[in-house]
Short mmCIF file of C-alpha atoms (C1' of nucleotides) in Angstrom, two decimals:
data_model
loop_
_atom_site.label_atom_id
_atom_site.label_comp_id
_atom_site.label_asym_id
_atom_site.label_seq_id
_atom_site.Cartn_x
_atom_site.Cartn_y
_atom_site.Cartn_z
CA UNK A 1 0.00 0.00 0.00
CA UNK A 2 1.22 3.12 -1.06
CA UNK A 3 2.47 5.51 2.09
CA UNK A 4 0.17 8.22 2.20
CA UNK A 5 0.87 11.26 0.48
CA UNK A 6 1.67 13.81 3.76
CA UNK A 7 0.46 17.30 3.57
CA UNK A 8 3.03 19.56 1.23
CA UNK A 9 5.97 20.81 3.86
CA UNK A 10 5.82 24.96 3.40
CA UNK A 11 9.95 24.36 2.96
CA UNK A 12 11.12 21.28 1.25
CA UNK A 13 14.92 21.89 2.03
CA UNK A 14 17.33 19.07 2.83
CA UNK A 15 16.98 18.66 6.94
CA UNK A 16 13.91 21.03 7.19
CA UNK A 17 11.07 20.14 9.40
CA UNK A 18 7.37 20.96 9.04
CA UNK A 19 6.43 23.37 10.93
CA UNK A 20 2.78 25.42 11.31
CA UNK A 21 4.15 28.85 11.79
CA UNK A 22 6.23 28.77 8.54
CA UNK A 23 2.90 27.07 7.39
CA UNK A 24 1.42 30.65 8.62
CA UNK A 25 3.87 32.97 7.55
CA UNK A 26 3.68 30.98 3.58
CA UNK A 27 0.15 31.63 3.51
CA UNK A 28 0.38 35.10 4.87
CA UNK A 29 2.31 35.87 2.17
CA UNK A 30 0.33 33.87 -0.76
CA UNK A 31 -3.16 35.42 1.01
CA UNK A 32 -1.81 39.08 0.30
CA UNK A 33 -1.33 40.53 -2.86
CA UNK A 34 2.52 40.51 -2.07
CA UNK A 35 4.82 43.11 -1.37
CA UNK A 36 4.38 42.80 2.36
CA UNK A 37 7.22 43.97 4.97
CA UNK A 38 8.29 41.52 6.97
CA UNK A 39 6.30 43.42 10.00
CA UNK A 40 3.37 43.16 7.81
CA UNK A 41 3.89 39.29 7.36
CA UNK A 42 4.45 38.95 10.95
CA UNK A 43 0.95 41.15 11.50
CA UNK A 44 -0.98 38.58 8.73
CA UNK A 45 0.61 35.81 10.49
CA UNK A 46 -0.24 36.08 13.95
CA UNK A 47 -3.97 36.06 13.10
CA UNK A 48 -3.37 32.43 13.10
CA UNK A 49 -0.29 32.17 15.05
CA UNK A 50 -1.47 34.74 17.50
CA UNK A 51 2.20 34.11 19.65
CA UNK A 52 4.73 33.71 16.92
CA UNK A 53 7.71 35.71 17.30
CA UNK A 54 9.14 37.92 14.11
CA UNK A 55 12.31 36.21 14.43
CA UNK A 56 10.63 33.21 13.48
CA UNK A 57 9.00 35.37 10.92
CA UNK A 58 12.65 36.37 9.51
CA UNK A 59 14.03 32.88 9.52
CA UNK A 60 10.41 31.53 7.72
CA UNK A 61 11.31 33.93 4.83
CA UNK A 62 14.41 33.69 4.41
CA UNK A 63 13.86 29.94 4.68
CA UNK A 64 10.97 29.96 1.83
CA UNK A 65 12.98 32.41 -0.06
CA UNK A 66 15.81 29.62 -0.35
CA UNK A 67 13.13 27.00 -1.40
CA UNK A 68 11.82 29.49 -3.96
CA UNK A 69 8.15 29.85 -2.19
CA UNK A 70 8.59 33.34 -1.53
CA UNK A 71 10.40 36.07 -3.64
CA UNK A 72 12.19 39.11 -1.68
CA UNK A 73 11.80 42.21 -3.22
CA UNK A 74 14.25 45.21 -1.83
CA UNK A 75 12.87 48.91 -3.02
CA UNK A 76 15.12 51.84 -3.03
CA UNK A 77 14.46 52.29 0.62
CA UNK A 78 16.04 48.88 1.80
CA UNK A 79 13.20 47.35 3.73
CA UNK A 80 12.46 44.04 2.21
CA UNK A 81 9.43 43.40 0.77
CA UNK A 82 7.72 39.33 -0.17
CA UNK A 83 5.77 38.15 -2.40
CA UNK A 84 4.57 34.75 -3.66
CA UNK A 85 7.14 33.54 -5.67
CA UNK A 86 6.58 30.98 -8.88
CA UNK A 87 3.10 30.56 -9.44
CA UNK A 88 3.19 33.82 -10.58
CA UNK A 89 6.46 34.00 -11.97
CA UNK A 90 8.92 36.14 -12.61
CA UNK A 91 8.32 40.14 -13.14
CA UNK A 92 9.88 43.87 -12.73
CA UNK A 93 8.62 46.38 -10.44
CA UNK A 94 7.08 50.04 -11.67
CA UNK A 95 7.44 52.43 -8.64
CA UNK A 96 6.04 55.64 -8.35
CA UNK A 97 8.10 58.27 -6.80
CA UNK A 98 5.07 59.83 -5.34
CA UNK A 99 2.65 57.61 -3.67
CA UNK A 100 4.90 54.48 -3.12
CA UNK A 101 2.85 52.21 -5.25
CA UNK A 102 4.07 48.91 -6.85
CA UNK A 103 2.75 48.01 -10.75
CA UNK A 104 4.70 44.66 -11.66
CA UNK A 105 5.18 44.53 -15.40
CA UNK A 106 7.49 42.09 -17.88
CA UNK A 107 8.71 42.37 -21.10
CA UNK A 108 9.68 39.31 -22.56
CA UNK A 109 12.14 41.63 -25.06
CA UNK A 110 13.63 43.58 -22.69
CA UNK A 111 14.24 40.27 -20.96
CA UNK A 112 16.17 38.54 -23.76
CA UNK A 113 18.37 41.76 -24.23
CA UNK A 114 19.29 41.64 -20.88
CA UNK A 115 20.68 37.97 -21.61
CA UNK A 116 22.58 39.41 -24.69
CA UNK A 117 24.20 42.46 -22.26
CA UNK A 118 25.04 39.82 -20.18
CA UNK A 119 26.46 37.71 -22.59
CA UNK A 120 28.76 40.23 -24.13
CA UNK A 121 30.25 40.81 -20.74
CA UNK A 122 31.44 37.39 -20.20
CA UNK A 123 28.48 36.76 -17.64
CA UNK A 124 26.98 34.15 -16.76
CA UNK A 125 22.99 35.21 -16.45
CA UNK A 126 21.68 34.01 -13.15
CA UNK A 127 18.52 36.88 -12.91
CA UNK A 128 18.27 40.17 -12.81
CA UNK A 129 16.44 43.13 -11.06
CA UNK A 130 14.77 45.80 -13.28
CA UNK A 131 13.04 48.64 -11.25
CA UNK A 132 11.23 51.40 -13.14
CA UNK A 133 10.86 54.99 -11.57
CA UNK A 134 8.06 57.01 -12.32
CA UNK A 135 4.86 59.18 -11.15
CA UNK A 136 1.88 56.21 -11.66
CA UNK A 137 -1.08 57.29 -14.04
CA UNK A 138 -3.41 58.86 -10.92
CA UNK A 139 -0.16 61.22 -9.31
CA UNK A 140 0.87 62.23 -12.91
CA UNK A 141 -3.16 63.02 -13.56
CA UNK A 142 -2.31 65.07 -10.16
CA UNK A 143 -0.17 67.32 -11.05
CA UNK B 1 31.65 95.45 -13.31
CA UNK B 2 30.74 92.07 -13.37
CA UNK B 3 31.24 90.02 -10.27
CA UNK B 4 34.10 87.90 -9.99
CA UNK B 5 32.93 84.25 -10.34
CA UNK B 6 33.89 82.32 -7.23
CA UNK B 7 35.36 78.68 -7.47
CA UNK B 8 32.50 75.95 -8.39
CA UNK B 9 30.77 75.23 -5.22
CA UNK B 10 30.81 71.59 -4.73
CA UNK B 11 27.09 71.83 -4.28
CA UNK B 12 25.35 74.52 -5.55
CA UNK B 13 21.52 74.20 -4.55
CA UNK B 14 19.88 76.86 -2.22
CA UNK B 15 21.40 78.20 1.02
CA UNK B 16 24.39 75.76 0.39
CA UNK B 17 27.47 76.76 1.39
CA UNK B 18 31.00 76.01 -0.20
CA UNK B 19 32.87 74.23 2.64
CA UNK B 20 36.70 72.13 1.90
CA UNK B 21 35.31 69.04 3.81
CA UNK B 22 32.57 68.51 1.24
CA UNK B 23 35.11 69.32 -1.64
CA UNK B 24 37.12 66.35 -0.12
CA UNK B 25 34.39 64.53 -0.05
CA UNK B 26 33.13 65.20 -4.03
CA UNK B 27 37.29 64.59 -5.10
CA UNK B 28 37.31 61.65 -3.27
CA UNK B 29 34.59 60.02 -5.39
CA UNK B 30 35.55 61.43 -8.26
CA UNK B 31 38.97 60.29 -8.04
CA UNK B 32 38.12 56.72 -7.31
CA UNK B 33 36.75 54.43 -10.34
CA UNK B 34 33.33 54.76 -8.57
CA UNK B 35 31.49 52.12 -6.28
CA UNK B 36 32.74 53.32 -3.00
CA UNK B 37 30.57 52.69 -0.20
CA UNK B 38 30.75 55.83 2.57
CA UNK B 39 33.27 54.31 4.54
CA UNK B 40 35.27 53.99 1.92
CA UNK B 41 34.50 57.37 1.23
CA UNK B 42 35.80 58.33 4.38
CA UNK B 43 38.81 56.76 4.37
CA UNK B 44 39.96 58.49 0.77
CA UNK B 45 38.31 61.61 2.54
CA UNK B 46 40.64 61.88 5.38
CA UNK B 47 43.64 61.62 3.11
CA UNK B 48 42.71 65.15 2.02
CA UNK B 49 40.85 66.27 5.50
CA UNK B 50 42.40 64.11 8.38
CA UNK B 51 39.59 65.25 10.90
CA UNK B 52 36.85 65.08 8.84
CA UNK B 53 34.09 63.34 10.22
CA UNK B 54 31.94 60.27 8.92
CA UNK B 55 28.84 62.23 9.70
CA UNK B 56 30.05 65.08 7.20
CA UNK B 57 30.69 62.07 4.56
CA UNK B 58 26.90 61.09 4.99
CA UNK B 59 25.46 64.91 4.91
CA UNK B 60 28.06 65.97 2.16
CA UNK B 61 27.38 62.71 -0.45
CA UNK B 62 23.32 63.39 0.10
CA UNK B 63 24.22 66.70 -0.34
CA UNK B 64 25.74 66.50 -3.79
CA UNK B 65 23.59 63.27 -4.59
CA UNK B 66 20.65 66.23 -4.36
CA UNK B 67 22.48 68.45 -7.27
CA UNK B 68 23.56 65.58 -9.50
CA UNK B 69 27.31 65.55 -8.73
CA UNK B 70 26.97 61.75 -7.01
CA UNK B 71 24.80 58.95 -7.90
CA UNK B 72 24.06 56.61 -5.40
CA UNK B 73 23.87 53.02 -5.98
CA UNK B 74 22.05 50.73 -3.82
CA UNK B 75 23.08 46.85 -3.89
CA UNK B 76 21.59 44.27 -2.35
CA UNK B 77 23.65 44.15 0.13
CA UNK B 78 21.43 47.11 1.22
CA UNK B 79 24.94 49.46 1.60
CA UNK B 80 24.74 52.24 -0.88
CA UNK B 81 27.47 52.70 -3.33
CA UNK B 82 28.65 56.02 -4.61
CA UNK B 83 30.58 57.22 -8.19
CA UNK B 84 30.91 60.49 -10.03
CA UNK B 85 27.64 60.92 -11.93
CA UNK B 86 27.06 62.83 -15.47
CA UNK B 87 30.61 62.80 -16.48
CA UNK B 88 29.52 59.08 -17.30
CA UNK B 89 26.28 59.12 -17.60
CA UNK B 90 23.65 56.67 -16.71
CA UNK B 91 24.60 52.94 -16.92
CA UNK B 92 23.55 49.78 -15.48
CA UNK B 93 25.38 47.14 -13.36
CA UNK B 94 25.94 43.46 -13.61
CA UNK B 95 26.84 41.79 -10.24
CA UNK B 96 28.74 39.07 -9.75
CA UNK B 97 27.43 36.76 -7.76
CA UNK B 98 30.29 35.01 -6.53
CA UNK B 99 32.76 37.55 -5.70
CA UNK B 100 30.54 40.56 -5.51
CA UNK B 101 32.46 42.34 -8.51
CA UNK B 102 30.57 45.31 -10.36
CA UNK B 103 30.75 45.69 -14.23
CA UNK B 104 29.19 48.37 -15.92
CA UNK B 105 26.94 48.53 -19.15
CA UNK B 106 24.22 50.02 -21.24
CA UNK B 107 22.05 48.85 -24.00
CA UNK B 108 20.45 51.82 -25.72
CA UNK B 109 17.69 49.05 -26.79
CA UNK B 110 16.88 47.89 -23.12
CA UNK B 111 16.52 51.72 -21.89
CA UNK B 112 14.17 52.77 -25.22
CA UNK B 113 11.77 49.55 -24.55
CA UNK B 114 11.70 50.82 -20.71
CA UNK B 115 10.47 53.67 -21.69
CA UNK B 116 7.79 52.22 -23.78
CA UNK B 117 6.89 49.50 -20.71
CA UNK B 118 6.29 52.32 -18.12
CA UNK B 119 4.15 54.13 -20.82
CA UNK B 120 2.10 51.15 -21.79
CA UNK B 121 1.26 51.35 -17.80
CA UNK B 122 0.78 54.96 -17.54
CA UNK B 123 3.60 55.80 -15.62
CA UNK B 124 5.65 58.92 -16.47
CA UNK B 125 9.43 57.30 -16.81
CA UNK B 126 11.75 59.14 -13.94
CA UNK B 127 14.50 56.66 -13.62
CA UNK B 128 14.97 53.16 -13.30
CA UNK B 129 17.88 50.72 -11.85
CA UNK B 130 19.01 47.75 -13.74
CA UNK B 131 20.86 44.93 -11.84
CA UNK B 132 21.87 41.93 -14.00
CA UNK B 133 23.07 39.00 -11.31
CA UNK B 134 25.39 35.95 -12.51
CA UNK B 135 29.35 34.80 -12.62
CA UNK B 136 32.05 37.30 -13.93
CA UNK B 137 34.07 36.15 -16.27
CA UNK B 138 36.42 34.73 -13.95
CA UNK B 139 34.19 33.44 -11.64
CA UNK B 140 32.69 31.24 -14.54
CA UNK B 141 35.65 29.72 -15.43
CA UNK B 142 36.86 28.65 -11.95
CA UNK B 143 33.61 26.56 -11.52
"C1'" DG C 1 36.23 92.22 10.77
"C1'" DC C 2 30.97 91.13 12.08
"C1'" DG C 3 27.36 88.23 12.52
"C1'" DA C 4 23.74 85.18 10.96
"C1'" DA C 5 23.34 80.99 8.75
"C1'" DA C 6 25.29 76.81 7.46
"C1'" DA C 7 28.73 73.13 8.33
"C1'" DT C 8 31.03 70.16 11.42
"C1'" DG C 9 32.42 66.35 14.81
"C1'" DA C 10 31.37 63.40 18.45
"C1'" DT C 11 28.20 60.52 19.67
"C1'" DA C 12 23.50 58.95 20.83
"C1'" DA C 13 19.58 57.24 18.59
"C1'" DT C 14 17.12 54.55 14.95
"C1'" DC C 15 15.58 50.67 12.77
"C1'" DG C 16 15.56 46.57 10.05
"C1'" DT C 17 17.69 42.41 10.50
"C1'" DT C 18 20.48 38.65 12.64
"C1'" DA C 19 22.59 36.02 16.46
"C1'" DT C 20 22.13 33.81 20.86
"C1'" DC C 21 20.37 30.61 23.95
"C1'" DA C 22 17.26 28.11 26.73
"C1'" DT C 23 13.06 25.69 25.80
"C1'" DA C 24 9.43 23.51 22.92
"C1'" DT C 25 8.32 20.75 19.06
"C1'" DG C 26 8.46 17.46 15.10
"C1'" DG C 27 9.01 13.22 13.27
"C1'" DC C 28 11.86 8.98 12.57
"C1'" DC C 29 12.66 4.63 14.66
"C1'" DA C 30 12.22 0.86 17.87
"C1'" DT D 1 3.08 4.42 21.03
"C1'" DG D 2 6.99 6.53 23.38
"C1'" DG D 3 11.88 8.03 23.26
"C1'" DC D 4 15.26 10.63 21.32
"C1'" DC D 5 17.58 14.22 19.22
"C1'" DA D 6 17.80 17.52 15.57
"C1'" DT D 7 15.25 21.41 14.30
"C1'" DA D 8 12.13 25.26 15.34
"C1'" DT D 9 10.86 28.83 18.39
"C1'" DG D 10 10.47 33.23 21.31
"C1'" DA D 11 12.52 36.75 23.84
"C1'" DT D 12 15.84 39.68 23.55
"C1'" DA D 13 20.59 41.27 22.88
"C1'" DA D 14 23.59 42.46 19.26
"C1'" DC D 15 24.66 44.45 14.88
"C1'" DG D 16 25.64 47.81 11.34
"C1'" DA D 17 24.51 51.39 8.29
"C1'" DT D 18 22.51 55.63 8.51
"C1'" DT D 19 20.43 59.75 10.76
"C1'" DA D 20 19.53 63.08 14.50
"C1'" DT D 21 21.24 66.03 18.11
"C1'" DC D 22 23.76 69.74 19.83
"C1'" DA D 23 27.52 72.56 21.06
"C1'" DT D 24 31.17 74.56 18.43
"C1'" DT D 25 33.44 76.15 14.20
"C1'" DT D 26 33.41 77.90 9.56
"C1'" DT D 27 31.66 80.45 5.69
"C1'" DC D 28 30.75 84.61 3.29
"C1'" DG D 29 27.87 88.79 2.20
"C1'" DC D 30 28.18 93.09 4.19
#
DNA sequence: GCGAAAATGATAATCGTTATCATATGGCCA
DNA sequence: TGGCCATATGATAACGATTATCATTTTCGC
């Protein structure tokens, strides 16, 4: 008889137990929209975990980051932000300079170029971060 | 009689006054090859100004980031990086992700389709950062 | 040279993140 | 099922880059 299939560990690293507040913190993160601070995933994840500490908030990113659950994200201002990482996959950020909002964009040619910069400069292309600044549509319509 | 033009002011926005520290300060970034985080900074600085302070490196390399003398440069590593700006223009960056080296480049193609991806989302184009992540050269070849 | 405004240095404060350490928990194996 | 031990956890101290504070010094138009 097959073993039964046991419920999906959050991280699947080599020597990583199951645990329900990384359980908590991974759905925090795939329940938001993304982009949340690590304070804000700690908020999202107490409502189930009502005593978990941030440090174990910290270590559950970093430790779904590694797994490629989660994605970090650092803006200009160096507070890292998550989101759900894969499912969605990869994209840039548009940030505008006035109200702090996120637009995620790709494109696919700007993509490919970036492999031929990287190419003519003897690198080998692991990823790549591409952050446009700008005023969104509604500040520019503010001005 | 026309006014005898004074020696450039380091940084010339409003109320700013010339002072030799921040001088040191602009030289020493302009003298270096660029990517110098503000201790380094500091350390070229007091070759010039023994007593100057790292406080004064902080103030003076916002200080003529504000009037376009300095671009700042932001890594992952979350410690900002500073080089001469306009002199070289704008350019991009390709980290190594191995040893951490910086490489420069531009591709005129990859800036013009940014420009068309922030309009296609109604954003009005400001800036962006490009950071392409992979092996050097070097790095490459030793694995 | 005078004096108000700006710059400076020493250092305390900030703040996001990481390390530490004693304790709790998970899960493999008998 | 219970024991065992590696891993996870929480509280909190430590960390490190950057910024704020404040008394003192410097700048520069007059």
């Amino acid at each position: 008889m097959a073993r039964k299939k046991p419920k999906a560990n959050s991280c699947d690293c080599q020597g990583v137990r199951r645990s329900r507040r990384r359980d908590a913190v991974l759905d925090a993160v795939l329940a938001s929209g993304g982009h949340l601070s690590a304070e804000e995933v700690h908020r999202e994840a107490k409502k189930k975990m009502p005593g978990i500490g941030i440090a174990t908030v910290y270590r559950s990113l970093k430790c779904l980051c590694g797994c490629g659950k989660v994605a970090e994200f650092i803006p200009p201002d160096g507070v890292a932000r998550y989101e759900a990482a894969g499912s969605r996959g990869h994209h840039d950020h548009l940030i505008c300079t006035a109200c702090g909002c996120f637009a995620e964009a790709v494109d696919p040619e700007i993509e490919r170029l970036q492999e031929r910069l990287a190419a003519r400069h003897g690198f080998k292309l692991e990823g790549h971060r591409l952050e446009i600044y700008g005023l969104c549509a509604r500040c520019a319509k503010k001005k």
